[in-house]
Amino acid sequence: MKKKSFIAVWLLALAAIACALLVYENDLLWKVQEMNLFLNTPLYFKQQMVVSGGMLTYIGTFFTQFLYHPTVGVLLLCAWWLLLMGLVKRTFRVPDKWAALMLIPVALLLLTIVDMGYWVYMLKLRGHFFVSTIGCTAVMALLWCFRSLPAHYYLRTLLILVTAVAGYPLMGIYGLAAVLLMAVWSWRLCSRGTAIINTIVAVISIVAVPLLCYRYVYYETNLSNIYFTELPLYFLTEEYHQYYIPYYLLLLFFVIMAVVPWSRMQTAGVAPQKPVEVSVPHPMGKEKGKQQKNKQGKAGKKSLSDSRWYRWISAWGWSVCIVALLAVGVTHFWYKDSNFHRELRMQHCIDHLDWEGVVSEAAAQEEEPTRAIVMMKNLALWRLGRQSTEMYQFKNGSKISNAPFGVRMMQVIGMLIYYQYGKLNDCTRLATEMGVEYDWRTEYYKYLTRCAILDGDKPLARKYIHILKKTTYFSDWAAWAENLLNHPDQIAQDPEMEPITHMLHYPDELGSDNGFVEEYLMKHLAHTNNTDDPVFQEQCLLASMWMKDHELFWLQFGNYVRLHPNEKIPLYYQQAVYTFGVEDNRPDLDQMPFDPGVKTIYEQFSQEASKNDGRDINEARDWLYPLFGNTYFYEYYLMSDLPQY
């Protein structure tokens, strides 16, 4: 391999990673920065330093904010990875031939990002997107210093102690990892006696320093977590150890790097120099010279080791194999759940008021959707004025989120739904609860600000706006919110808030949803009967159709007719009226002005449904969906027992 050509391999690999992140995980990058918070204030810095590893958190949140511009954030991440690879190679003096091995920690760090899935909503470690990368880079820098120190005067032993005392408060577990690797490396770099001393100092430091810090320095650290600060804690009601595997492998990689004698391999890999040939006249004359020439000719034929292909394979073969294996491994473990990514894309579209984008995502749905997808689709159709005519033309269902732990819709889009449907008290409650549980994020402050503005609570709104003004990228958003706060008359003309003003007709109370957002919202809407706002009342009618409560439906339908005199009843409402009328045996059903196809389709549905008596409900759904999936009849009779979560 030509000198420094390994850098080309690194750059190509990083370019491929960057493209994959920007193309396939653009919405995840957006969500990560929304769930991040970095404030340009001394107080914010002090708040991070109240726990061990606070400096690493501060730096991690600082870099995570640049994901606001995904390309900038990804390029910064790749720059950190390039620095990490360079430090690993230089620290352990790895030969150029094996430089592709430096991509292993990059692949593992990439997996901690792209395999977290729904943890993006629940991880409590701030700045986790960059923390692991920066922590590993700092560990390598410390190991480089360790190797560079002379072996005399116990300077390396002193560095182990200093790393533990200073590294743990600044970097948490990464400071302890550096101490551990120094102890392991001592057995190869130092004499046996020094290695024993270094190991003893390292073990005592790893055990004692976190305990002393817990006892005398920090007061916001859980005793059970003092050795794992700055490591994402994948714990809800139980520990999910599979998510720690990349971190175990990272530690194993660095231990192997410290144990393997790379410098000897580099020396052994140097090709012996060819002897210099000197031309000397042969004393035997021309005949002997001719024989000598023939021998030289035979010896001059190229051997296999001198061929171009052999040299190429020898130089690049290992690199190609390593890169290929890493690519296959990362692709295999990359979290590719379509519902998860569709939820993120829909949220991203809603954040930009791209309602057509939300509908397009719902139209592209092939498998059973989650309830979050269904609710965001209905929200978008409502905003576009097409809910009453198109809501059943899309996939329906209630697929459980693809995660080894329970995921509530409340955690995914709870605040979004409550805000968009005007449940300001519940949105504020949920944002506050999430902030206390998972720490404060930009997204939480934005929802709190919106709700305070619509509630007319100016002091509270100014408090949140003041916080957001201290961010790098959300000061413009804060200025928009402040303008609405100072000019309430503009709220009714604002594209985002105008539709929500029609939904502010709930009783001024705070309820408990027990984590079931959709059911809680639909019940409140269906039982509300004190408004003359047609927009709000139509949502009440749709909620009664969702609940399939006959009494509430007739009440809300009567209100709808009263508020829409001389208007044609939308098809889905006609189908609902006919369904409830048949079920209630209403004598005036035949006198109602239904479209010609409503009764016909209902009769066809009844005939086909009777053929499925005794069948499993899922089989009946599959059988009838192609024929009647776009009707309220299918919704009423076959989608009644969907699980709520």
CSV table of C-alpha atoms in Angstrom, one decimal, residues 1-7 85-102 257 260-270 315 318-319:
chain,number,residue,atom,x,y,z
A,1,MET,CA,0.0,0.0,0.0
A,2,LYS,CA,1.4,3.4,-1.0
A,3,LYS,CA,2.4,5.7,1.8
A,4,LYS,CA,-0.7,7.6,3.2
A,5,SER,CA,-3.0,5.8,0.7
A,6,PHE,CA,-4.9,4.4,3.7
A,7,ILE,CA,-6.3,7.9,4.2
A,85,MET,CA,-8.9,6.9,13.5
A,86,GLY,CA,-5.7,9.0,13.2
A,87,LEU,CA,-5.2,8.9,16.9
A,88,VAL,CA,-5.7,5.2,17.2
A,89,LYS,CA,-3.2,4.5,14.4
A,90,ARG,CA,-0.6,6.9,15.7
A,91,THR,CA,-1.0,5.9,19.3
A,92,PHE,CA,-0.6,2.2,18.7
A,93,ARG,CA,1.8,2.7,15.7
A,94,VAL,CA,-0.4,0.5,13.5
A,95,PRO,CA,1.3,-0.4,10.1
A,96,ASP,CA,-0.4,1.2,7.0
A,97,LYS,CA,-1.3,-2.3,5.8
A,98,TRP,CA,-3.7,-2.7,8.8
A,99,ALA,CA,-5.0,0.9,8.7
A,100,ALA,CA,-8.5,-0.3,7.7
A,101,LEU,CA,-8.9,-1.8,11.1
A,102,MET,CA,-9.3,1.8,12.4
A,257,MET,CA,-5.0,-2.8,20.2
A,260,VAL,CA,-0.9,-6.6,20.0
A,261,PRO,CA,2.8,-5.6,19.4
A,262,TRP,CA,2.1,-3.4,16.3
A,263,SER,CA,5.6,-1.9,16.2
A,264,ARG,CA,7.2,-5.3,15.8
A,265,MET,CA,4.7,-6.2,13.1
A,266,GLN,CA,5.6,-3.0,11.3
A,267,THR,CA,9.3,-3.9,11.4
A,268,ALA,CA,8.7,-7.5,10.3
A,269,GLY,CA,6.6,-6.2,7.4
A,270,VAL,CA,9.5,-4.2,5.8
A,315,ALA,CA,-1.4,-4.0,-0.5
A,318,TRP,CA,-7.0,-6.9,3.7
A,319,SER,CA,-8.4,-3.4,3.5
